[in-house]
Amino acid sequence: MTLKNTTDRWGSVSQTFHWLIVVLILAIAIIGLTMDSLPRTPKYFWVYTLHKSLGLTVLALAVLRLAWRLFAGAPQAVPGTPRWQARIAGVTHWLLYALIFAMPLSGWLYDSSSGLRPFHWFGLVNVPKLSAPNESLSELSHQAHGTLFWVLVALVAVHVGAAFYHHLFRNDATLTRMLPRGRRKPPLQEHHDVA
């Protein structure tokens, strides 16, 4: 497998970015949906810091992923894909990029405008504030963060549904070209009896 994308497959770098971001967003979502039920103990603040740290990690990975895509290009639509489906897929991909940027940025803005104590990424690096404390901005960014999450969930559901539709019903490579290729078995060698 090549590092760079080809006309018919995503390369290993794009695949790594894709699946790493998927796993991190899933972890962030689980933490985000459950942390409000935790009592306000030191464990809560540790979980909250983990949520924010993972969010900023996704933001950094999204920047790298977008830069790589601009450098390495993207595969063409699978042969036989109707033009309207290819256009919808293209729009969906760019909306997913936008949401993957907007989600952590809105969370970062909420953290900044809330006037919370300084935030350290995984306890290691001080993260600068995007704004001074501002109650109205804090409420707006918090609402945006929640709304964007559910928009992201809906768009991911469409994206995954389309990938499985192509895999199960159209029997094409839309899904498998974002998966690592399995090792191919070497061809069987023919043995000829020597007379």
Short mmCIF file of N, CA and C in Angstrom, two decimals:
data_model
loop_
_atom_site.label_atom_id
_atom_site.label_comp_id
_atom_site.label_asym_id
_atom_site.label_seq_id
_atom_site.Cartn_x
_atom_site.Cartn_y
_atom_site.Cartn_z
N MET A 1 0.84 -1.18 0.00
CA MET A 1 0.00 0.00 0.00
C MET A 1 0.89 1.24 0.00
N THR A 2 0.49 2.22 -0.77
CA THR A 2 1.26 3.46 -0.83
C THR A 2 0.83 4.41 0.27
N LEU A 3 1.73 5.31 0.63
CA LEU A 3 1.41 6.34 1.61
C LEU A 3 0.41 7.33 1.03
N LYS A 4 0.65 7.68 -0.23
CA LYS A 4 -0.17 8.70 -0.88
C LYS A 4 -1.44 8.09 -1.47
N ASN A 5 -2.49 8.90 -1.58
CA ASN A 5 -3.72 8.44 -2.19
C ASN A 5 -3.52 8.20 -3.68
N THR A 6 -4.26 7.24 -4.21
CA THR A 6 -4.23 6.99 -5.65
C THR A 6 -5.60 7.35 -6.22
N THR A 7 -5.77 7.16 -7.51
CA THR A 7 -7.05 7.51 -8.12
C THR A 7 -8.17 6.59 -7.66
N ASP A 8 -7.82 5.39 -7.17
CA ASP A 8 -8.88 4.45 -6.77
C ASP A 8 -8.85 4.03 -5.30
N ARG A 9 -7.84 4.47 -4.53
CA ARG A 9 -7.76 4.08 -3.11
C ARG A 9 -7.21 5.20 -2.26
N TRP A 10 -7.65 5.21 -1.00
CA TRP A 10 -7.03 6.09 -0.01
C TRP A 10 -5.73 5.43 0.44
N GLY A 11 -4.66 6.21 0.53
CA GLY A 11 -3.39 5.69 0.98
C GLY A 11 -3.36 5.46 2.48
N SER A 12 -2.26 4.87 2.96
CA SER A 12 -2.18 4.49 4.38
C SER A 12 -2.20 5.70 5.31
N VAL A 13 -1.67 6.84 4.88
CA VAL A 13 -1.68 8.03 5.74
C VAL A 13 -3.11 8.53 5.92
N SER A 14 -3.86 8.63 4.83
CA SER A 14 -5.26 9.06 4.92
C SER A 14 -6.09 8.09 5.74
N GLN A 15 -5.85 6.79 5.55
CA GLN A 15 -6.58 5.79 6.32
C GLN A 15 -6.28 5.92 7.82
N THR A 16 -5.02 6.14 8.16
CA THR A 16 -4.64 6.29 9.57
C THR A 16 -5.31 7.51 10.18
N PHE A 17 -5.26 8.65 9.47
CA PHE A 17 -5.94 9.84 9.97
C PHE A 17 -7.44 9.57 10.16
N HIS A 18 -8.06 8.96 9.16
CA HIS A 18 -9.50 8.72 9.19
C HIS A 18 -9.89 7.90 10.41
N TRP A 19 -9.27 6.73 10.59
CA TRP A 19 -9.69 5.83 11.65
C TRP A 19 -9.27 6.33 13.03
N LEU A 20 -8.14 7.01 13.12
CA LEU A 20 -7.73 7.58 14.41
C LEU A 20 -8.71 8.66 14.85
N ILE A 21 -9.11 9.52 13.93
CA ILE A 21 -10.08 10.57 14.25
C ILE A 21 -11.43 9.95 14.60
N VAL A 22 -11.85 8.90 13.90
CA VAL A 22 -13.11 8.22 14.21
C VAL A 22 -13.09 7.70 15.65
N VAL A 23 -12.02 7.00 16.02
CA VAL A 23 -11.92 6.43 17.37
C VAL A 23 -11.91 7.54 18.43
N LEU A 24 -11.16 8.61 18.18
CA LEU A 24 -11.09 9.70 19.15
C LEU A 24 -12.44 10.41 19.30
N ILE A 25 -13.13 10.65 18.18
CA ILE A 25 -14.44 11.30 18.27
C ILE A 25 -15.43 10.41 19.02
N LEU A 26 -15.37 9.11 18.80
CA LEU A 26 -16.24 8.19 19.53
C LEU A 26 -15.95 8.27 21.04
N ALA A 27 -14.68 8.28 21.41
CA ALA A 27 -14.32 8.40 22.83
C ALA A 27 -14.78 9.72 23.42
N ILE A 28 -14.57 10.81 22.67
CA ILE A 28 -15.00 12.14 23.13
C ILE A 28 -16.50 12.18 23.32
N ALA A 29 -17.25 11.59 22.38
CA ALA A 29 -18.71 11.59 22.46
C ALA A 29 -19.19 10.84 23.70
N ILE A 30 -18.60 9.68 23.95
CA ILE A 30 -18.99 8.89 25.12
C ILE A 30 -18.71 9.68 26.40
N ILE A 31 -17.54 10.28 26.47
CA ILE A 31 -17.19 11.08 27.65
C ILE A 31 -18.14 12.27 27.79
N GLY A 32 -18.37 12.98 26.68
CA GLY A 32 -19.22 14.16 26.72
C GLY A 32 -20.65 13.86 27.13
N LEU A 33 -21.17 12.72 26.68
CA LEU A 33 -22.56 12.36 27.00
C LEU A 33 -22.73 11.84 28.42
N THR A 34 -21.64 11.39 29.04
CA THR A 34 -21.75 10.80 30.38
C THR A 34 -21.19 11.67 31.49
N MET A 35 -20.36 12.65 31.17
CA MET A 35 -19.66 13.35 32.25
C MET A 35 -20.57 14.24 33.10
N ASP A 36 -21.69 14.71 32.54
CA ASP A 36 -22.59 15.53 33.34
C ASP A 36 -23.25 14.75 34.47
N SER A 37 -23.29 13.43 34.34
CA SER A 37 -23.90 12.61 35.40
C SER A 37 -22.91 12.30 36.53
N LEU A 38 -21.65 12.67 36.34
CA LEU A 38 -20.64 12.41 37.37
C LEU A 38 -20.74 13.45 38.48
N PRO A 39 -20.50 13.04 39.72
CA PRO A 39 -20.46 14.03 40.81
C PRO A 39 -19.24 14.93 40.64
N ARG A 40 -19.35 16.14 41.13
CA ARG A 40 -18.26 17.12 40.97
C ARG A 40 -17.12 16.82 41.93
N THR A 41 -16.43 15.74 41.66
CA THR A 41 -15.28 15.32 42.46
C THR A 41 -14.04 15.55 41.62
N PRO A 42 -12.85 15.35 42.17
CA PRO A 42 -11.63 15.46 41.34
C PRO A 42 -11.67 14.57 40.10
N LYS A 43 -12.36 13.42 40.19
CA LYS A 43 -12.46 12.54 39.02
C LYS A 43 -13.22 13.24 37.89
N TYR A 44 -14.26 14.00 38.24
CA TYR A 44 -15.03 14.72 37.22
C TYR A 44 -14.11 15.68 36.46
N PHE A 45 -13.30 16.42 37.17
CA PHE A 45 -12.44 17.40 36.52
C PHE A 45 -11.36 16.72 35.68
N TRP A 46 -10.94 15.53 36.10
CA TRP A 46 -9.99 14.76 35.30
C TRP A 46 -10.65 14.33 33.99
N VAL A 47 -11.90 13.84 34.09
CA VAL A 47 -12.64 13.40 32.90
C VAL A 47 -12.90 14.60 31.98
N TYR A 48 -13.27 15.73 32.56
CA TYR A 48 -13.53 16.94 31.77
C TYR A 48 -12.27 17.39 31.04
N THR A 49 -11.15 17.33 31.73
CA THR A 49 -9.87 17.70 31.10
C THR A 49 -9.52 16.72 29.98
N LEU A 50 -9.81 15.45 30.19
CA LEU A 50 -9.57 14.45 29.14
C LEU A 50 -10.42 14.75 27.92
N HIS A 51 -11.69 15.10 28.14
CA HIS A 51 -12.60 15.44 27.04
C HIS A 51 -12.03 16.60 26.22
N LYS A 52 -11.59 17.64 26.91
CA LYS A 52 -11.05 18.81 26.20
C LYS A 52 -9.72 18.48 25.52
N SER A 53 -8.89 17.69 26.17
CA SER A 53 -7.59 17.34 25.58
C SER A 53 -7.76 16.52 24.31
N LEU A 54 -8.68 15.55 24.36
CA LEU A 54 -8.94 14.74 23.16
C LEU A 54 -9.54 15.59 22.05
N GLY A 55 -10.40 16.55 22.42
CA GLY A 55 -10.98 17.44 21.42
C GLY A 55 -9.94 18.25 20.69
N LEU A 56 -8.98 18.80 21.43
CA LEU A 56 -7.92 19.58 20.78
C LEU A 56 -6.98 18.67 19.98
N THR A 57 -6.84 17.43 20.40
CA THR A 57 -6.06 16.47 19.62
C THR A 57 -6.72 16.22 18.27
N VAL A 58 -8.05 16.07 18.28
CA VAL A 58 -8.79 15.89 17.02
C VAL A 58 -8.62 17.12 16.14
N LEU A 59 -8.66 18.31 16.73
CA LEU A 59 -8.47 19.54 15.95
C LEU A 59 -7.11 19.54 15.26
N ALA A 60 -6.07 19.19 16.00
CA ALA A 60 -4.72 19.15 15.42
C ALA A 60 -4.63 18.09 14.32
N LEU A 61 -5.22 16.91 14.57
CA LEU A 61 -5.21 15.86 13.55
C LEU A 61 -6.00 16.27 12.32
N ALA A 62 -7.10 17.01 12.52
CA ALA A 62 -7.90 17.47 11.39
C ALA A 62 -7.12 18.44 10.51
N VAL A 63 -6.33 19.30 11.14
CA VAL A 63 -5.48 20.22 10.37
C VAL A 63 -4.48 19.42 9.53
N LEU A 64 -3.85 18.42 10.15
CA LEU A 64 -2.88 17.59 9.43
C LEU A 64 -3.56 16.78 8.33
N ARG A 65 -4.75 16.26 8.64
CA ARG A 65 -5.46 15.45 7.65
C ARG A 65 -5.87 16.29 6.44
N LEU A 66 -6.36 17.49 6.69
CA LEU A 66 -6.76 18.36 5.58
C LEU A 66 -5.54 18.75 4.75
N ALA A 67 -4.43 19.08 5.42
CA ALA A 67 -3.21 19.41 4.68
C ALA A 67 -2.75 18.23 3.83
N TRP A 68 -2.83 17.02 4.39
CA TRP A 68 -2.44 15.83 3.63
C TRP A 68 -3.36 15.62 2.43
N ARG A 69 -4.65 15.83 2.64
CA ARG A 69 -5.60 15.65 1.53
C ARG A 69 -5.31 16.65 0.41
N LEU A 70 -5.03 17.89 0.77
CA LEU A 70 -4.72 18.90 -0.25
C LEU A 70 -3.44 18.54 -0.99
N PHE A 71 -2.50 17.89 -0.27
CA PHE A 71 -1.24 17.48 -0.90
C PHE A 71 -1.41 16.20 -1.71
N ALA A 72 -2.08 15.20 -1.12
CA ALA A 72 -2.13 13.87 -1.73
C ALA A 72 -3.35 13.66 -2.62
N GLY A 73 -4.30 14.59 -2.61
CA GLY A 73 -5.49 14.42 -3.43
C GLY A 73 -6.45 13.41 -2.83
N ALA A 74 -7.45 13.06 -3.60
CA ALA A 74 -8.45 12.10 -3.15
C ALA A 74 -8.79 11.18 -4.30
N PRO A 75 -9.18 9.95 -4.00
CA PRO A 75 -9.57 9.04 -5.07
C PRO A 75 -10.79 9.57 -5.83
N GLN A 76 -10.90 9.16 -7.06
CA GLN A 76 -12.09 9.50 -7.84
C GLN A 76 -13.25 8.64 -7.38
N ALA A 77 -14.45 9.03 -7.75
CA ALA A 77 -15.63 8.22 -7.42
C ALA A 77 -15.47 6.83 -8.02
N VAL A 78 -16.00 5.85 -7.33
CA VAL A 78 -15.95 4.47 -7.83
C VAL A 78 -16.66 4.42 -9.18
N PRO A 79 -16.08 3.74 -10.17
CA PRO A 79 -16.73 3.64 -11.48
C PRO A 79 -18.17 3.15 -11.35
N GLY A 80 -19.06 3.79 -12.07
CA GLY A 80 -20.47 3.43 -12.04
C GLY A 80 -21.28 4.24 -11.04
N THR A 81 -20.61 5.08 -10.23
CA THR A 81 -21.34 5.91 -9.28
C THR A 81 -22.05 7.04 -10.03
N PRO A 82 -23.35 7.19 -9.84
CA PRO A 82 -24.05 8.29 -10.51
C PRO A 82 -23.47 9.64 -10.09
N ARG A 83 -23.49 10.59 -11.01
CA ARG A 83 -22.89 11.91 -10.75
C ARG A 83 -23.49 12.57 -9.52
N TRP A 84 -24.81 12.45 -9.34
CA TRP A 84 -25.45 13.11 -8.20
C TRP A 84 -24.97 12.51 -6.89
N GLN A 85 -24.71 11.19 -6.86
CA GLN A 85 -24.19 10.57 -5.64
C GLN A 85 -22.76 11.03 -5.36
N ALA A 86 -21.96 11.15 -6.41
CA ALA A 86 -20.59 11.63 -6.23
C ALA A 86 -20.58 13.06 -5.68
N ARG A 87 -21.50 13.89 -6.17
CA ARG A 87 -21.57 15.27 -5.67
C ARG A 87 -22.01 15.31 -4.22
N ILE A 88 -23.01 14.51 -3.87
CA ILE A 88 -23.47 14.46 -2.48
C ILE A 88 -22.34 13.96 -1.58
N ALA A 89 -21.60 12.95 -2.04
CA ALA A 89 -20.48 12.43 -1.25
C ALA A 89 -19.43 13.52 -1.04
N GLY A 90 -19.14 14.29 -2.09
CA GLY A 90 -18.16 15.37 -1.96
C GLY A 90 -18.59 16.43 -0.96
N VAL A 91 -19.86 16.83 -1.06
CA VAL A 91 -20.40 17.82 -0.11
C VAL A 91 -20.37 17.28 1.31
N THR A 92 -20.75 16.00 1.47
CA THR A 92 -20.76 15.38 2.79
C THR A 92 -19.36 15.36 3.40
N HIS A 93 -18.37 15.01 2.59
CA HIS A 93 -16.99 14.97 3.09
C HIS A 93 -16.55 16.35 3.60
N TRP A 94 -16.85 17.40 2.83
CA TRP A 94 -16.42 18.74 3.24
C TRP A 94 -17.20 19.23 4.44
N LEU A 95 -18.48 18.84 4.56
CA LEU A 95 -19.24 19.19 5.76
C LEU A 95 -18.68 18.47 6.99
N LEU A 96 -18.26 17.21 6.81
CA LEU A 96 -17.63 16.50 7.92
C LEU A 96 -16.34 17.18 8.36
N TYR A 97 -15.54 17.61 7.39
CA TYR A 97 -14.32 18.37 7.74
C TYR A 97 -14.68 19.62 8.54
N ALA A 98 -15.69 20.36 8.05
CA ALA A 98 -16.08 21.60 8.72
C ALA A 98 -16.53 21.32 10.16
N LEU A 99 -17.30 20.27 10.36
CA LEU A 99 -17.78 19.94 11.70
C LEU A 99 -16.64 19.46 12.60
N ILE A 100 -15.70 18.72 12.03
CA ILE A 100 -14.57 18.24 12.83
C ILE A 100 -13.69 19.41 13.28
N PHE A 101 -13.71 20.50 12.54
CA PHE A 101 -13.04 21.72 12.99
C PHE A 101 -13.92 22.50 13.96
N ALA A 102 -15.20 22.63 13.64
CA ALA A 102 -16.10 23.48 14.43
C ALA A 102 -16.35 22.94 15.83
N MET A 103 -16.45 21.62 15.97
CA MET A 103 -16.74 21.04 17.29
C MET A 103 -15.67 21.40 18.32
N PRO A 104 -14.39 21.09 18.09
CA PRO A 104 -13.40 21.44 19.11
C PRO A 104 -13.22 22.94 19.27
N LEU A 105 -13.38 23.70 18.17
CA LEU A 105 -13.24 25.16 18.29
C LEU A 105 -14.35 25.75 19.16
N SER A 106 -15.58 25.25 19.00
CA SER A 106 -16.67 25.75 19.83
C SER A 106 -16.48 25.35 21.29
N GLY A 107 -15.95 24.15 21.52
CA GLY A 107 -15.65 23.72 22.88
C GLY A 107 -14.54 24.55 23.50
N TRP A 108 -13.54 24.84 22.71
CA TRP A 108 -12.41 25.67 23.18
C TRP A 108 -12.90 27.08 23.51
N LEU A 109 -13.78 27.61 22.64
CA LEU A 109 -14.33 28.95 22.89
C LEU A 109 -15.20 28.94 24.15
N TYR A 110 -15.96 27.88 24.35
CA TYR A 110 -16.78 27.76 25.57
C TYR A 110 -15.89 27.74 26.80
N ASP A 111 -14.85 26.93 26.75
CA ASP A 111 -13.91 26.85 27.88
C ASP A 111 -13.28 28.22 28.15
N SER A 112 -12.91 28.92 27.09
CA SER A 112 -12.25 30.22 27.23
C SER A 112 -13.20 31.27 27.80
N SER A 113 -14.39 31.37 27.22
CA SER A 113 -15.32 32.43 27.60
C SER A 113 -16.00 32.16 28.94
N SER A 114 -15.94 30.93 29.44
CA SER A 114 -16.55 30.59 30.72
C SER A 114 -15.75 31.12 31.90
N GLY A 115 -14.50 31.51 31.65
CA GLY A 115 -13.66 32.00 32.74
C GLY A 115 -13.18 30.88 33.66
N LEU A 116 -13.14 29.66 33.12
CA LEU A 116 -12.66 28.53 33.91
C LEU A 116 -11.17 28.66 34.15
N ARG A 117 -10.69 27.88 35.09
CA ARG A 117 -9.26 27.90 35.38
C ARG A 117 -8.46 27.52 34.14
N PRO A 118 -7.19 27.87 34.10
CA PRO A 118 -6.38 27.54 32.92
C PRO A 118 -6.43 26.04 32.60
N PHE A 119 -6.47 25.76 31.32
CA PHE A 119 -6.56 24.38 30.86
C PHE A 119 -5.21 23.94 30.33
N HIS A 120 -4.78 22.76 30.76
CA HIS A 120 -3.51 22.19 30.31
C HIS A 120 -3.81 20.93 29.52
N TRP A 121 -3.38 20.90 28.26
CA TRP A 121 -3.59 19.76 27.37
C TRP A 121 -2.91 18.53 27.96
N PHE A 122 -3.71 17.54 28.34
CA PHE A 122 -3.23 16.34 29.02
C PHE A 122 -2.33 16.67 30.21
N GLY A 123 -2.55 17.83 30.81
CA GLY A 123 -1.75 18.24 31.96
C GLY A 123 -0.34 18.66 31.61
N LEU A 124 -0.03 18.80 30.34
CA LEU A 124 1.34 19.05 29.90
C LEU A 124 1.57 20.47 29.39
N VAL A 125 0.67 20.97 28.55
CA VAL A 125 0.89 22.23 27.85
C VAL A 125 -0.26 23.18 28.16
N ASN A 126 0.07 24.41 28.54
CA ASN A 126 -0.94 25.41 28.81
C ASN A 126 -1.61 25.83 27.49
N VAL A 127 -2.94 25.75 27.44
CA VAL A 127 -3.68 26.11 26.24
C VAL A 127 -4.16 27.55 26.38
N PRO A 128 -3.83 28.41 25.41
CA PRO A 128 -4.25 29.81 25.52
C PRO A 128 -5.77 29.95 25.40
N LYS A 129 -6.29 30.99 26.00
CA LYS A 129 -7.72 31.27 25.93
C LYS A 129 -8.02 31.99 24.61
N LEU A 130 -9.18 31.68 24.03
CA LEU A 130 -9.59 32.34 22.79
C LEU A 130 -10.32 33.65 23.05
N SER A 131 -10.79 33.85 24.27
CA SER A 131 -11.49 35.09 24.61
C SER A 131 -11.40 35.33 26.12
N ALA A 132 -11.72 36.54 26.49
CA ALA A 132 -11.85 36.86 27.92
C ALA A 132 -13.18 36.28 28.39
N PRO A 133 -13.38 36.15 29.72
CA PRO A 133 -14.67 35.66 30.21
C PRO A 133 -15.82 36.52 29.67
N ASN A 134 -16.85 35.84 29.16
CA ASN A 134 -17.98 36.53 28.55
C ASN A 134 -19.18 35.60 28.65
N GLU A 135 -20.15 35.97 29.49
CA GLU A 135 -21.27 35.07 29.77
C GLU A 135 -22.11 34.76 28.54
N SER A 136 -22.42 35.78 27.74
CA SER A 136 -23.26 35.54 26.56
C SER A 136 -22.51 34.69 25.52
N LEU A 137 -21.23 34.95 25.35
CA LEU A 137 -20.43 34.15 24.43
C LEU A 137 -20.29 32.72 24.94
N SER A 138 -20.18 32.58 26.24
CA SER A 138 -20.09 31.26 26.85
C SER A 138 -21.36 30.45 26.56
N GLU A 139 -22.53 31.07 26.75
CA GLU A 139 -23.79 30.37 26.49
C GLU A 139 -23.94 30.04 25.01
N LEU A 140 -23.59 30.98 24.16
CA LEU A 140 -23.71 30.76 22.71
C LEU A 140 -22.80 29.63 22.24
N SER A 141 -21.55 29.64 22.69
CA SER A 141 -20.60 28.61 22.26
C SER A 141 -20.97 27.24 22.84
N HIS A 142 -21.53 27.22 24.06
CA HIS A 142 -21.96 25.96 24.66
C HIS A 142 -23.13 25.37 23.87
N GLN A 143 -24.10 26.21 23.51
CA GLN A 143 -25.23 25.75 22.70
C GLN A 143 -24.75 25.28 21.33
N ALA A 144 -23.84 26.03 20.74
CA ALA A 144 -23.30 25.65 19.42
C ALA A 144 -22.59 24.30 19.50
N HIS A 145 -21.84 24.10 20.57
CA HIS A 145 -21.10 22.85 20.75
C HIS A 145 -22.07 21.66 20.79
N GLY A 146 -23.16 21.80 21.54
CA GLY A 146 -24.14 20.73 21.62
C GLY A 146 -24.88 20.50 20.32
N THR A 147 -25.27 21.59 19.67
CA THR A 147 -25.99 21.47 18.39
C THR A 147 -25.10 20.86 17.31
N LEU A 148 -23.87 21.32 17.24
CA LEU A 148 -22.94 20.78 16.23
C LEU A 148 -22.69 19.30 16.44
N PHE A 149 -22.69 18.87 17.70
CA PHE A 149 -22.50 17.44 17.97
C PHE A 149 -23.61 16.62 17.31
N TRP A 150 -24.87 17.03 17.49
CA TRP A 150 -25.97 16.25 16.93
C TRP A 150 -26.02 16.35 15.40
N VAL A 151 -25.58 17.48 14.86
CA VAL A 151 -25.47 17.58 13.39
C VAL A 151 -24.38 16.61 12.91
N LEU A 152 -23.28 16.54 13.65
CA LEU A 152 -22.20 15.61 13.30
C LEU A 152 -22.70 14.16 13.37
N VAL A 153 -23.45 13.82 14.42
CA VAL A 153 -24.00 12.46 14.54
C VAL A 153 -24.87 12.13 13.33
N ALA A 154 -25.74 13.06 12.93
CA ALA A 154 -26.62 12.82 11.78
C ALA A 154 -25.82 12.64 10.50
N LEU A 155 -24.82 13.49 10.31
CA LEU A 155 -24.02 13.43 9.08
C LEU A 155 -23.17 12.15 9.04
N VAL A 156 -22.64 11.76 10.19
CA VAL A 156 -21.88 10.50 10.24
C VAL A 156 -22.79 9.32 9.93
N ALA A 157 -24.03 9.36 10.43
CA ALA A 157 -24.98 8.28 10.14
C ALA A 157 -25.23 8.18 8.64
N VAL A 158 -25.38 9.32 7.97
CA VAL A 158 -25.56 9.33 6.51
C VAL A 158 -24.32 8.77 5.82
N HIS A 159 -23.16 9.22 6.27
CA HIS A 159 -21.88 8.80 5.69
C HIS A 159 -21.68 7.28 5.82
N VAL A 160 -21.90 6.77 7.02
CA VAL A 160 -21.74 5.33 7.27
C VAL A 160 -22.80 4.54 6.50
N GLY A 161 -24.03 5.04 6.51
CA GLY A 161 -25.10 4.37 5.77
C GLY A 161 -24.80 4.27 4.29
N ALA A 162 -24.27 5.36 3.73
CA ALA A 162 -23.92 5.35 2.31
C ALA A 162 -22.80 4.36 2.02
N ALA A 163 -21.80 4.31 2.91
CA ALA A 163 -20.68 3.38 2.71
C ALA A 163 -21.18 1.93 2.72
N PHE A 164 -22.06 1.60 3.67
CA PHE A 164 -22.58 0.23 3.73
C PHE A 164 -23.55 -0.06 2.59
N TYR A 165 -24.29 0.95 2.14
CA TYR A 165 -25.16 0.76 0.97
C TYR A 165 -24.31 0.36 -0.24
N HIS A 166 -23.22 1.09 -0.43
CA HIS A 166 -22.34 0.77 -1.57
C HIS A 166 -21.72 -0.61 -1.41
N HIS A 167 -21.36 -0.97 -0.18
CA HIS A 167 -20.70 -2.25 0.06
C HIS A 167 -21.66 -3.42 -0.09
N LEU A 168 -22.85 -3.28 0.48
CA LEU A 168 -23.77 -4.41 0.52
C LEU A 168 -24.67 -4.53 -0.70
N PHE A 169 -25.08 -3.39 -1.25
CA PHE A 169 -26.06 -3.43 -2.34
C PHE A 169 -25.47 -3.14 -3.71
N ARG A 170 -24.48 -2.27 -3.78
CA ARG A 170 -23.84 -1.99 -5.07
C ARG A 170 -22.59 -2.85 -5.27
N ASN A 171 -22.12 -3.46 -4.17
CA ASN A 171 -20.97 -4.36 -4.23
C ASN A 171 -19.76 -3.70 -4.89
N ASP A 172 -19.51 -2.43 -4.50
CA ASP A 172 -18.35 -1.74 -5.06
C ASP A 172 -17.32 -1.45 -3.95
N ALA A 173 -16.26 -0.75 -4.29
CA ALA A 173 -15.12 -0.59 -3.39
C ALA A 173 -15.18 0.68 -2.54
N THR A 174 -16.34 1.35 -2.46
CA THR A 174 -16.44 2.60 -1.71
C THR A 174 -15.95 2.43 -0.28
N LEU A 175 -16.38 1.38 0.39
CA LEU A 175 -15.98 1.14 1.78
C LEU A 175 -14.59 0.55 1.88
N THR A 176 -14.30 -0.45 1.08
CA THR A 176 -13.03 -1.18 1.24
C THR A 176 -11.81 -0.35 0.88
N ARG A 177 -11.98 0.69 0.09
CA ARG A 177 -10.80 1.49 -0.25
C ARG A 177 -10.35 2.39 0.89
N MET A 178 -11.15 2.44 1.99
CA MET A 178 -10.71 3.14 3.19
C MET A 178 -10.23 2.14 4.24
N LEU A 179 -10.13 0.88 3.86
CA LEU A 179 -9.63 -0.16 4.76
C LEU A 179 -8.28 -0.65 4.26
N PRO A 180 -7.41 -1.05 5.20
CA PRO A 180 -6.12 -1.61 4.75
C PRO A 180 -6.35 -2.88 3.93
N ARG A 181 -5.52 -3.06 2.96
CA ARG A 181 -5.63 -4.28 2.16
C ARG A 181 -5.08 -5.43 2.97
N GLY A 182 -5.77 -6.56 2.89
CA GLY A 182 -5.26 -7.76 3.55
C GLY A 182 -4.06 -8.30 2.79
N ARG A 183 -3.31 -9.11 3.46
CA ARG A 183 -2.17 -9.72 2.77
C ARG A 183 -2.68 -10.69 1.72
N ARG A 184 -2.12 -10.56 0.58
CA ARG A 184 -2.54 -11.46 -0.50
C ARG A 184 -1.72 -12.73 -0.41
N LYS A 185 -2.40 -13.83 -0.63
CA LYS A 185 -1.69 -15.10 -0.63
C LYS A 185 -0.88 -15.21 -1.91
N PRO A 186 0.31 -15.76 -1.80
CA PRO A 186 1.08 -15.93 -3.04
C PRO A 186 0.37 -16.92 -3.95
N PRO A 187 0.49 -16.70 -5.26
CA PRO A 187 -0.17 -17.62 -6.19
C PRO A 187 0.39 -19.03 -6.05
N LEU A 188 -0.49 -20.01 -6.22
CA LEU A 188 -0.05 -21.39 -6.14
C LEU A 188 0.88 -21.70 -7.31
N GLN A 189 1.95 -22.37 -6.98
CA GLN A 189 2.88 -22.74 -8.05
C GLN A 189 2.48 -24.10 -8.61
N GLU A 190 2.54 -24.18 -9.88
CA GLU A 190 2.19 -25.45 -10.51
C GLU A 190 3.38 -26.40 -10.41
N HIS A 191 3.07 -27.63 -10.08
CA HIS A 191 4.13 -28.65 -10.03
C HIS A 191 3.92 -29.62 -11.17
N HIS A 192 4.94 -29.81 -11.94
CA HIS A 192 4.86 -30.75 -13.06
C HIS A 192 5.73 -31.95 -12.75
N ASP A 193 5.13 -33.09 -12.90
CA ASP A 193 5.93 -34.29 -12.71
C ASP A 193 6.92 -34.44 -13.85
N VAL A 194 8.12 -34.74 -13.48
CA VAL A 194 9.15 -34.95 -14.50
C VAL A 194 9.14 -36.42 -14.90
N ALA A 195 8.93 -36.70 -16.19
CA ALA A 195 8.84 -38.09 -16.65
C ALA A 195 10.22 -38.66 -16.81
#
